[in-house]
Amino acid sequence: MFHFKNLVVSLLGLSTFVVASPTPRAACTNPIVRKEWGSATAAERTSYIDAVLCLAKKESRIGLPTTLYDDFAYVHNLLNLQIHGVAAFLPWHRYFIHVYELALKDCGYTGAAMYWDWVASSSAPASAAVWDPVLGMGGNGTGPAGEYCIADGPFVGLRPAYWGNATLSHCIRRDFFRAIPEADPPFQEMLGWQYDSTVIADVFSNHNFLSFHGQLEGRPHAVVHTAIAQSNGDMGPLTSPNDPVFFLHHAQVDRLWWLWQQEDPGNRINDYAGLTSTGGQASLTDLMPMANLADDRAVGDFMSTLSADLCYTY
């Protein structure tokens, strides 16, 4: 079974890169602001949670015998090699979050996608507001006797249908990485020192997309998956969208990319480089597959959050 902690992003052999001309697109006039989960109101968080639960009551959009909720995990697993360890990792997940946000809106949610700022929470990640049992995602799982099922929160009753490549109805599972104070150096709970502000500053020291995207994916992004799941939780295998916190995590990854872009927007909004899953040079005209969950779209359509399609900021 593949686990994100084993994800290795190789930058070897990428001595040259191509930046394609941007695709003309209209700018939005009134962008919505995505909020950090802990700064949203109780009503906003409740509405978001209700919409997530609604997805589990809708029929599959892609012809599966399961639900729309399950579609997201299924597609993410199906497209693994095309969306991880390649240039498209960031724009594809930006598009994926957008598709999820639209699905939430179809369930009555009127706000924007939200994010969990795990950089701000890095000194005590397990105490973050995102794990609140009433106005959050619920907390850690109980295991191993409890099969690492989450013990509280609004998603206790959900039964995702897929685990990796297997059809396996199960509870939402988490296994927070525990502190190991006797280690040398001591291990902090949920590996927070590996995605604190010092780590992010180091990632941001990469001034072109070619080096930046691999550092962001392979370091803090991958570590947070491991911190929540280890090898037992839903955030471990490629069906990680089973856990609703996946989308808050990836919105934070998207926010960090956005912040990096804002440091030099003239050069970075359309800075795109690296390899495709077939080993070719990536281009802004490359189509990003969505396996019928939504239309396949060009990378260039999702480089700016102020495009007509996206129209949001942080």
Tab-separated table of N, CA, C and O in Angstrom, residues 24-128:
chain	number	residue	atom	x	y	z
A	24	PRO	N	-5.177	33.575	-22.170
A	24	PRO	CA	-5.983	34.743	-21.815
A	24	PRO	C	-7.235	34.314	-21.046
A	24	PRO	O	-7.910	33.355	-21.397
A	25	ARG	N	-7.547	35.017	-19.975
A	25	ARG	CA	-8.736	34.710	-19.200
A	25	ARG	C	-9.176	35.956	-18.450
A	25	ARG	O	-8.369	36.802	-18.077
A	26	ALA	N	-10.455	36.049	-18.225
A	26	ALA	CA	-11.003	37.230	-17.569
A	26	ALA	C	-10.689	37.204	-16.081
A	26	ALA	O	-10.684	36.152	-15.449
A	27	ALA	N	-10.416	38.372	-15.533
A	27	ALA	CA	-10.188	38.488	-14.100
A	27	ALA	C	-11.524	38.661	-13.399
A	27	ALA	O	-12.463	39.242	-13.943
A	28	CYS	N	-11.637	38.131	-12.193
A	28	CYS	CA	-12.873	38.309	-11.427
A	28	CYS	C	-12.875	39.691	-10.788
A	28	CYS	O	-11.825	40.323	-10.634
A	29	THR	N	-14.039	40.173	-10.418
A	29	THR	CA	-14.157	41.525	-9.870
A	29	THR	C	-14.415	41.550	-8.372
A	29	THR	O	-14.159	42.562	-7.720
A	30	ASN	N	-14.905	40.455	-7.815
A	30	ASN	CA	-15.236	40.427	-6.385
A	30	ASN	C	-14.850	39.079	-5.789
A	30	ASN	O	-15.705	38.254	-5.459
A	31	PRO	N	-13.551	38.841	-5.618
A	31	PRO	CA	-13.110	37.523	-5.144
A	31	PRO	C	-13.589	37.221	-3.728
A	31	PRO	O	-13.575	38.088	-2.854
A	32	ILE	N	-13.983	35.976	-3.509
A	32	ILE	CA	-14.357	35.529	-2.179
A	32	ILE	C	-13.083	35.212	-1.404
A	32	ILE	O	-12.067	34.836	-1.994
A	33	VAL	N	-13.120	35.391	-0.095
A	33	VAL	CA	-11.943	35.152	0.748
A	33	VAL	C	-12.098	33.812	1.457
A	33	VAL	O	-13.085	33.580	2.167
A	34	ARG	N	-11.139	32.934	1.264
A	34	ARG	CA	-11.128	31.668	1.987
A	34	ARG	C	-10.607	31.882	3.403
A	34	ARG	O	-9.575	32.518	3.595
A	35	LYS	N	-11.296	31.338	4.374
A	35	LYS	CA	-10.965	31.553	5.773
A	35	LYS	C	-10.250	30.352	6.380
A	35	LYS	O	-10.448	29.210	5.952
A	36	GLU	N	-9.453	30.644	7.395
A	36	GLU	CA	-8.883	29.583	8.215
A	36	GLU	C	-9.999	29.013	9.085
A	36	GLU	O	-10.853	29.749	9.583
A	37	TRP	N	-10.014	27.682	9.241
A	37	TRP	CA	-11.131	27.035	9.927
A	37	TRP	C	-11.408	27.671	11.284
A	37	TRP	O	-12.562	27.947	11.637
A	38	GLY	N	-10.369	27.924	12.047
A	38	GLY	CA	-10.556	28.457	13.392
A	38	GLY	C	-11.079	29.874	13.430
A	38	GLY	O	-11.604	30.315	14.462
A	39	SER	N	-10.963	30.629	12.334
A	39	SER	CA	-11.452	32.010	12.305
A	39	SER	C	-12.859	32.125	11.733
A	39	SER	O	-13.454	33.202	11.765
A	40	ALA	N	-13.400	31.024	11.217
A	40	ALA	CA	-14.771	31.034	10.700
A	40	ALA	C	-15.758	31.046	11.861
A	40	ALA	O	-15.467	30.562	12.961
A	41	THR	N	-16.942	31.578	11.613
A	41	THR	CA	-17.965	31.598	12.652
A	41	THR	C	-18.526	30.192	12.865
A	41	THR	O	-18.359	29.296	12.029
A	42	ALA	N	-19.211	30.025	13.989
A	42	ALA	CA	-19.839	28.735	14.269
A	42	ALA	C	-20.852	28.385	13.178
A	42	ALA	O	-20.940	27.228	12.752
A	43	ALA	N	-21.593	29.383	12.721
A	43	ALA	CA	-22.587	29.135	11.682
A	43	ALA	C	-21.924	28.710	10.377
A	43	ALA	O	-22.428	27.826	9.674
A	44	GLU	N	-20.792	29.327	10.038
A	44	GLU	CA	-20.078	28.972	8.813
A	44	GLU	C	-19.535	27.552	8.883
A	44	GLU	O	-19.630	26.785	7.916
A	45	ARG	N	-18.983	27.193	10.018
A	45	ARG	CA	-18.436	25.848	10.161
A	45	ARG	C	-19.547	24.794	10.154
A	45	ARG	O	-19.395	23.727	9.542
A	46	THR	N	-20.652	25.107	10.806
A	46	THR	CA	-21.776	24.174	10.811
A	46	THR	C	-22.325	23.964	9.411
A	46	THR	O	-22.631	22.836	9.002
A	47	SER	N	-22.439	25.038	8.648
A	47	SER	CA	-22.932	24.948	7.270
A	47	SER	C	-21.998	24.106	6.413
A	47	SER	O	-22.446	23.295	5.593
A	48	TYR	N	-20.711	24.293	6.597
A	48	TYR	CA	-19.722	23.509	5.856
A	48	TYR	C	-19.857	22.018	6.201
A	48	TYR	O	-19.898	21.165	5.306
A	49	ILE	N	-19.929	21.718	7.485
A	49	ILE	CA	-20.048	20.324	7.932
A	49	ILE	C	-21.317	19.682	7.372
A	49	ILE	O	-21.300	18.543	6.886
A	50	ASP	N	-22.428	20.404	7.422
A	50	ASP	CA	-23.688	19.879	6.907
A	50	ASP	C	-23.579	19.563	5.414
A	50	ASP	O	-24.142	18.559	4.938
A	51	ALA	N	-22.880	20.408	4.673
A	51	ALA	CA	-22.725	20.179	3.235
A	51	ALA	C	-21.862	18.951	2.968
A	51	ALA	O	-22.137	18.182	2.031
A	52	VAL	N	-20.823	18.738	3.769
A	52	VAL	CA	-20.000	17.531	3.618
A	52	VAL	C	-20.855	16.289	3.847
A	52	VAL	O	-20.796	15.319	3.080
A	53	LEU	N	-21.672	16.308	4.880
A	53	LEU	CA	-22.548	15.169	5.160
A	53	LEU	C	-23.551	14.948	4.027
A	53	LEU	O	-23.916	13.810	3.706
A	54	CYS	N	-23.975	16.027	3.414
A	54	CYS	CA	-24.901	15.945	2.281
A	54	CYS	C	-24.294	15.182	1.113
A	54	CYS	O	-25.000	14.432	0.415
A	55	LEU	N	-22.983	15.339	0.886
A	55	LEU	CA	-22.331	14.649	-0.229
A	55	LEU	C	-22.486	13.138	-0.114
A	55	LEU	O	-22.556	12.430	-1.124
A	56	ALA	N	-22.540	12.646	1.118
A	56	ALA	CA	-22.655	11.206	1.348
A	56	ALA	C	-24.072	10.688	1.099
A	56	ALA	O	-24.321	9.483	1.198
A	57	LYS	N	-24.992	11.578	0.777
A	57	LYS	CA	-26.370	11.192	0.479
A	57	LYS	C	-26.684	11.344	-1.011
A	57	LYS	O	-27.802	11.064	-1.426
A	58	LYS	N	-25.704	11.786	-1.782
A	58	LYS	CA	-25.909	12.000	-3.211
A	58	LYS	C	-25.333	10.847	-4.024
A	58	LYS	O	-24.328	10.247	-3.642
A	59	GLU	N	-25.950	10.590	-5.161
A	59	GLU	CA	-25.462	9.536	-6.032
A	59	GLU	C	-24.109	9.904	-6.639
A	59	GLU	O	-23.789	11.086	-6.818
A	60	SER	N	-23.349	8.891	-6.966
A	60	SER	CA	-22.065	9.084	-7.635
A	60	SER	C	-22.261	9.866	-8.928
A	60	SER	O	-23.231	9.650	-9.665
A	61	ARG	N	-21.324	10.747	-9.200
A	61	ARG	CA	-21.331	11.516	-10.436
A	61	ARG	C	-20.613	10.772	-11.558
A	61	ARG	O	-20.721	11.133	-12.727
A	62	ILE	N	-19.863	9.735	-11.204
A	62	ILE	CA	-19.018	9.069	-12.199
A	62	ILE	C	-19.440	7.614	-12.431
A	62	ILE	O	-18.672	6.818	-12.958
A	63	GLY	N	-20.659	7.305	-12.026
A	63	GLY	CA	-21.207	5.991	-12.337
A	63	GLY	C	-20.847	4.876	-11.378
A	63	GLY	O	-21.042	3.698	-11.690
A	64	LEU	N	-20.345	5.213	-10.194
A	64	LEU	CA	-20.020	4.198	-9.200
A	64	LEU	C	-21.273	3.802	-8.423
A	64	LEU	O	-22.232	4.577	-8.359
A	65	PRO	N	-21.267	2.633	-7.806
A	65	PRO	CA	-22.422	2.226	-6.992
A	65	PRO	C	-22.392	2.843	-5.600
A	65	PRO	O	-23.127	2.398	-4.702
A	66	THR	N	-21.531	3.833	-5.412
A	66	THR	CA	-21.361	4.488	-4.110
A	66	THR	C	-21.817	5.947	-4.225
A	66	THR	O	-22.643	6.268	-5.071
A	67	THR	N	-21.306	6.834	-3.400
A	67	THR	CA	-21.849	8.186	-3.321
A	67	THR	C	-20.910	9.234	-3.919
A	67	THR	O	-19.744	8.963	-4.219
A	68	LEU	N	-21.444	10.435	-4.037
A	68	LEU	CA	-20.626	11.559	-4.493
A	68	LEU	C	-19.470	11.807	-3.522
A	68	LEU	O	-18.363	12.156	-3.946
A	69	TYR	N	-19.710	11.613	-2.241
A	69	TYR	CA	-18.634	11.728	-1.249
A	69	TYR	C	-17.467	10.810	-1.620
A	69	TYR	O	-16.295	11.208	-1.573
A	70	ASP	N	-17.797	9.578	-2.007
A	70	ASP	CA	-16.774	8.597	-2.343
A	70	ASP	C	-16.085	8.898	-3.677
A	70	ASP	O	-14.946	8.459	-3.893
A	71	ASP	N	-16.760	9.615	-4.562
A	71	ASP	CA	-16.168	9.932	-5.860
A	71	ASP	C	-14.816	10.612	-5.708
A	71	ASP	O	-13.883	10.349	-6.480
A	72	PHE	N	-14.698	11.505	-4.739
A	72	PHE	CA	-13.476	12.292	-4.601
A	72	PHE	C	-12.287	11.411	-4.210
A	72	PHE	O	-11.182	11.569	-4.746
A	73	ALA	N	-12.502	10.484	-3.290
A	73	ALA	CA	-11.425	9.564	-2.915
A	73	ALA	C	-11.076	8.638	-4.073
A	73	ALA	O	-9.898	8.369	-4.346
A	74	TYR	N	-12.085	8.152	-4.763
A	74	TYR	CA	-11.877	7.228	-5.879
A	74	TYR	C	-11.055	7.888	-6.989
A	74	TYR	O	-10.085	7.298	-7.501
A	75	VAL	N	-11.428	9.098	-7.369
A	75	VAL	CA	-10.735	9.802	-8.454
A	75	VAL	C	-9.298	10.137	-8.054
A	75	VAL	O	-8.364	9.988	-8.845
A	76	HIS	N	-9.104	10.576	-6.830
A	76	HIS	CA	-7.765	10.920	-6.357
A	76	HIS	C	-6.845	9.707	-6.409
A	76	HIS	O	-5.675	9.808	-6.797
A	77	ASN	N	-7.359	8.553	-6.031
A	77	ASN	CA	-6.578	7.315	-6.093
A	77	ASN	C	-6.338	6.885	-7.536
A	77	ASN	O	-5.224	6.489	-7.913
A	78	LEU	N	-7.362	6.970	-8.354
A	78	LEU	CA	-7.278	6.545	-9.747
A	78	LEU	C	-6.203	7.309	-10.516
A	78	LEU	O	-5.470	6.743	-11.327
A	79	LEU	N	-6.099	8.595	-10.254
A	79	LEU	CA	-5.218	9.470	-11.032
A	79	LEU	C	-3.841	9.656	-10.396
A	79	LEU	O	-3.056	10.500	-10.848
A	80	ASN	N	-3.522	8.866	-9.405
A	80	ASN	CA	-2.300	9.034	-8.618
A	80	ASN	C	-1.075	9.473	-9.412
A	80	ASN	O	-0.473	10.511	-9.135
A	81	LEU	N	-0.665	8.694	-10.396
A	81	LEU	CA	0.598	8.951	-11.084
A	81	LEU	C	0.565	10.219	-11.923
A	81	LEU	O	1.619	10.780	-12.257
A	82	GLN	N	-0.612	10.698	-12.242
A	82	GLN	CA	-0.734	11.913	-13.043
A	82	GLN	C	-0.779	13.176	-12.200
A	82	GLN	O	-0.677	14.277	-12.745
A	83	ILE	N	-0.905	13.021	-10.875
A	83	ILE	CA	-1.123	14.196	-10.024
A	83	ILE	C	-0.173	14.294	-8.839
A	83	ILE	O	-0.228	15.267	-8.091
A	84	HIS	N	0.690	13.309	-8.650
A	84	HIS	CA	1.653	13.345	-7.546
A	84	HIS	C	3.073	13.180	-8.080
A	84	HIS	O	3.313	12.373	-8.980
A	85	GLY	N	3.999	13.932	-7.513
A	85	GLY	CA	5.391	13.837	-7.933
A	85	GLY	C	5.630	14.379	-9.325
A	85	GLY	O	6.647	14.067	-9.942
A	86	VAL	N	4.699	15.180	-9.819
A	86	VAL	CA	4.804	15.778	-11.152
A	86	VAL	C	4.475	17.259	-11.048
A	86	VAL	O	3.985	17.745	-10.022
A	87	ALA	N	4.708	17.980	-12.140
A	87	ALA	CA	4.474	19.426	-12.133
A	87	ALA	C	3.032	19.775	-11.816
A	87	ALA	O	2.753	20.804	-11.191
A	88	ALA	N	2.091	18.929	-12.226
A	88	ALA	CA	0.670	19.245	-12.090
A	88	ALA	C	0.139	19.119	-10.665
A	88	ALA	O	-1.030	19.437	-10.421
A	89	PHE	N	0.964	18.683	-9.730
A	89	PHE	CA	0.475	18.472	-8.357
A	89	PHE	C	-0.278	19.694	-7.824
A	89	PHE	O	-1.408	19.569	-7.330
A	90	LEU	N	0.312	20.867	-7.909
A	90	LEU	CA	-0.326	22.053	-7.334
A	90	LEU	C	-1.545	22.517	-8.126
A	90	LEU	O	-2.624	22.707	-7.542
A	91	PRO	N	-1.454	22.725	-9.439
A	91	PRO	CA	-2.663	23.172	-10.149
A	91	PRO	C	-3.780	22.133	-10.159
A	91	PRO	O	-4.958	22.504	-10.103
A	92	TRP	N	-3.432	20.837	-10.217
A	92	TRP	CA	-4.490	19.826	-10.209
A	92	TRP	C	-5.253	19.856	-8.884
A	92	TRP	O	-6.488	19.830	-8.869
A	93	HIS	N	-4.554	19.924	-7.780
A	93	HIS	CA	-5.247	19.959	-6.494
A	93	HIS	C	-5.987	21.281	-6.291
A	93	HIS	O	-7.026	21.301	-5.622
A	94	ARG	N	-5.501	22.356	-6.864
A	94	ARG	CA	-6.255	23.619	-6.832
A	94	ARG	C	-7.597	23.425	-7.536
A	94	ARG	O	-8.643	23.866	-7.033
A	95	TYR	N	-7.577	22.776	-8.673
A	95	TYR	CA	-8.809	22.500	-9.414
A	95	TYR	C	-9.699	21.529	-8.634
A	95	TYR	O	-10.928	21.712	-8.535
A	96	PHE	N	-9.113	20.506	-8.049
A	96	PHE	CA	-9.845	19.492	-7.291
A	96	PHE	C	-10.601	20.130	-6.119
A	96	PHE	O	-11.775	19.821	-5.878
A	97	ILE	N	-9.938	21.020	-5.395
A	97	ILE	CA	-10.597	21.729	-4.288
A	97	ILE	C	-11.761	22.553	-4.816
A	97	ILE	O	-12.824	22.632	-4.188
A	98	HIS	N	-11.572	23.184	-5.973
A	98	HIS	CA	-12.636	23.978	-6.589
A	98	HIS	C	-13.847	23.098	-6.918
A	98	HIS	O	-14.998	23.486	-6.659
A	99	VAL	N	-13.602	21.920	-7.472
A	99	VAL	CA	-14.696	20.992	-7.793
A	99	VAL	C	-15.428	20.585	-6.514
A	99	VAL	O	-16.666	20.518	-6.474
A	100	TYR	N	-14.674	20.337	-5.454
A	100	TYR	CA	-15.268	19.983	-4.159
A	100	TYR	C	-16.098	21.144	-3.610
A	100	TYR	O	-17.214	20.954	-3.120
A	101	GLU	N	-15.558	22.334	-3.700
A	101	GLU	CA	-16.272	23.523	-3.231
A	101	GLU	C	-17.608	23.676	-3.958
A	101	GLU	O	-18.635	23.975	-3.336
A	102	LEU	N	-17.608	23.460	-5.269
A	102	LEU	CA	-18.851	23.554	-6.039
A	102	LEU	C	-19.842	22.476	-5.603
A	102	LEU	O	-21.060	22.721	-5.557
A	103	ALA	N	-19.335	21.279	-5.275
A	103	ALA	CA	-20.214	20.221	-4.794
A	103	ALA	C	-20.841	20.600	-3.452
A	103	ALA	O	-22.027	20.327	-3.203
A	104	LEU	N	-20.057	21.229	-2.582
A	104	LEU	CA	-20.599	21.710	-1.310
A	104	LEU	C	-21.684	22.756	-1.537
A	104	LEU	O	-22.716	22.767	-0.842
A	105	LYS	N	-21.460	23.617	-2.503
A	105	LYS	CA	-22.464	24.656	-2.806
A	105	LYS	C	-23.757	24.030	-3.323
A	105	LYS	O	-24.856	24.515	-3.026
A	106	ASP	N	-23.634	22.956	-4.080
A	106	ASP	CA	-24.828	22.242	-4.539
A	106	ASP	C	-25.591	21.631	-3.365
A	106	ASP	O	-26.769	21.288	-3.498
A	107	CYS	N	-24.915	21.493	-2.235
A	107	CYS	CA	-25.547	20.976	-1.014
A	107	CYS	C	-25.979	22.110	-0.081
A	107	CYS	O	-26.247	21.867	1.113
A	108	GLY	N	-26.017	23.330	-0.584
A	108	GLY	CA	-26.541	24.445	0.200
A	108	GLY	C	-25.517	25.312	0.893
A	108	GLY	O	-25.876	26.311	1.539
A	109	TYR	N	-24.251	24.956	0.790
A	109	TYR	CA	-23.199	25.769	1.418
A	109	TYR	C	-22.993	27.043	0.599
A	109	TYR	O	-22.887	26.984	-0.625
A	110	THR	N	-22.932	28.178	1.255
A	110	THR	CA	-22.813	29.447	0.545
A	110	THR	C	-21.453	30.118	0.728
A	110	THR	O	-21.198	31.172	0.147
A	111	GLY	N	-20.597	29.522	1.513
A	111	GLY	CA	-19.291	30.122	1.756
A	111	GLY	C	-18.229	29.605	0.792
A	111	GLY	O	-18.531	28.994	-0.236
A	112	ALA	N	-16.983	29.877	1.139
A	112	ALA	CA	-15.842	29.435	0.341
A	112	ALA	C	-15.202	28.217	0.986
A	112	ALA	O	-15.474	27.888	2.153
A	113	ALA	N	-14.347	27.544	0.221
A	113	ALA	CA	-13.522	26.493	0.810
A	113	ALA	C	-12.714	27.091	1.958
A	113	ALA	O	-12.406	28.281	1.966
A	114	MET	N	-12.396	26.292	2.952
A	114	MET	CA	-11.607	26.753	4.095
A	114	MET	C	-10.297	25.973	4.174
A	114	MET	O	-10.122	24.965	3.491
A	115	TYR	N	-9.392	26.457	5.003
A	115	TYR	CA	-8.097	25.805	5.158
A	115	TYR	C	-7.740	25.689	6.630
A	115	TYR	O	-8.254	26.421	7.485
A	116	TRP	N	-6.870	24.724	6.916
A	116	TRP	CA	-6.281	24.602	8.241
A	116	TRP	C	-4.848	25.100	8.162
A	116	TRP	O	-4.019	24.517	7.465
A	117	ASP	N	-4.547	26.159	8.889
A	117	ASP	CA	-3.185	26.707	8.893
A	117	ASP	C	-2.333	25.907	9.871
A	117	ASP	O	-2.150	26.283	11.022
A	118	TRP	N	-1.792	24.785	9.373
A	118	TRP	CA	-0.980	23.941	10.244
A	118	TRP	C	0.384	24.545	10.556
A	118	TRP	O	1.066	24.076	11.466
A	119	VAL	N	0.778	25.583	9.855
A	119	VAL	CA	2.005	26.290	10.240
A	119	VAL	C	1.768	27.001	11.566
A	119	VAL	O	2.562	26.894	12.508
A	120	ALA	N	0.646	27.701	11.661
A	120	ALA	CA	0.311	28.407	12.901
A	120	ALA	C	0.063	27.439	14.050
A	120	ALA	O	0.268	27.782	15.219
A	121	SER	N	-0.385	26.222	13.728
A	121	SER	CA	-0.690	25.220	14.760
A	121	SER	C	0.489	24.303	15.065
A	121	SER	O	0.346	23.379	15.872
A	122	SER	N	1.632	24.526	14.437
A	122	SER	CA	2.707	23.535	14.467
A	122	SER	C	3.283	23.257	15.850
A	122	SER	O	3.844	22.186	16.080
A	123	SER	N	3.127	24.188	16.793
A	123	SER	CA	3.665	23.940	18.135
A	123	SER	C	2.773	22.981	18.928
A	123	SER	O	3.239	22.323	19.864
A	124	ALA	N	1.495	22.882	18.556
A	124	ALA	CA	0.565	21.973	19.227
A	124	ALA	C	-0.530	21.563	18.242
A	124	ALA	O	-1.697	21.916	18.402
A	125	PRO	N	-0.179	20.807	17.227
A	125	PRO	CA	-1.136	20.514	16.151
A	125	PRO	C	-2.399	19.789	16.615
A	125	PRO	O	-3.491	20.037	16.094
A	126	ALA	N	-2.276	18.904	17.593
A	126	ALA	CA	-3.425	18.113	18.025
A	126	ALA	C	-4.459	18.945	18.772
A	126	ALA	O	-5.584	18.485	19.001
A	127	SER	N	-4.087	20.181	19.144
A	127	SER	CA	-5.010	21.059	19.868
A	127	SER	C	-5.671	22.089	18.957
A	127	SER	O	-6.402	22.958	19.439
A	128	ALA	N	-5.443	21.987	17.666
A	128	ALA	CA	-5.993	22.962	16.722
A	128	ALA	C	-7.519	22.890	16.688
A	128	ALA	O	-8.122	21.834	16.919
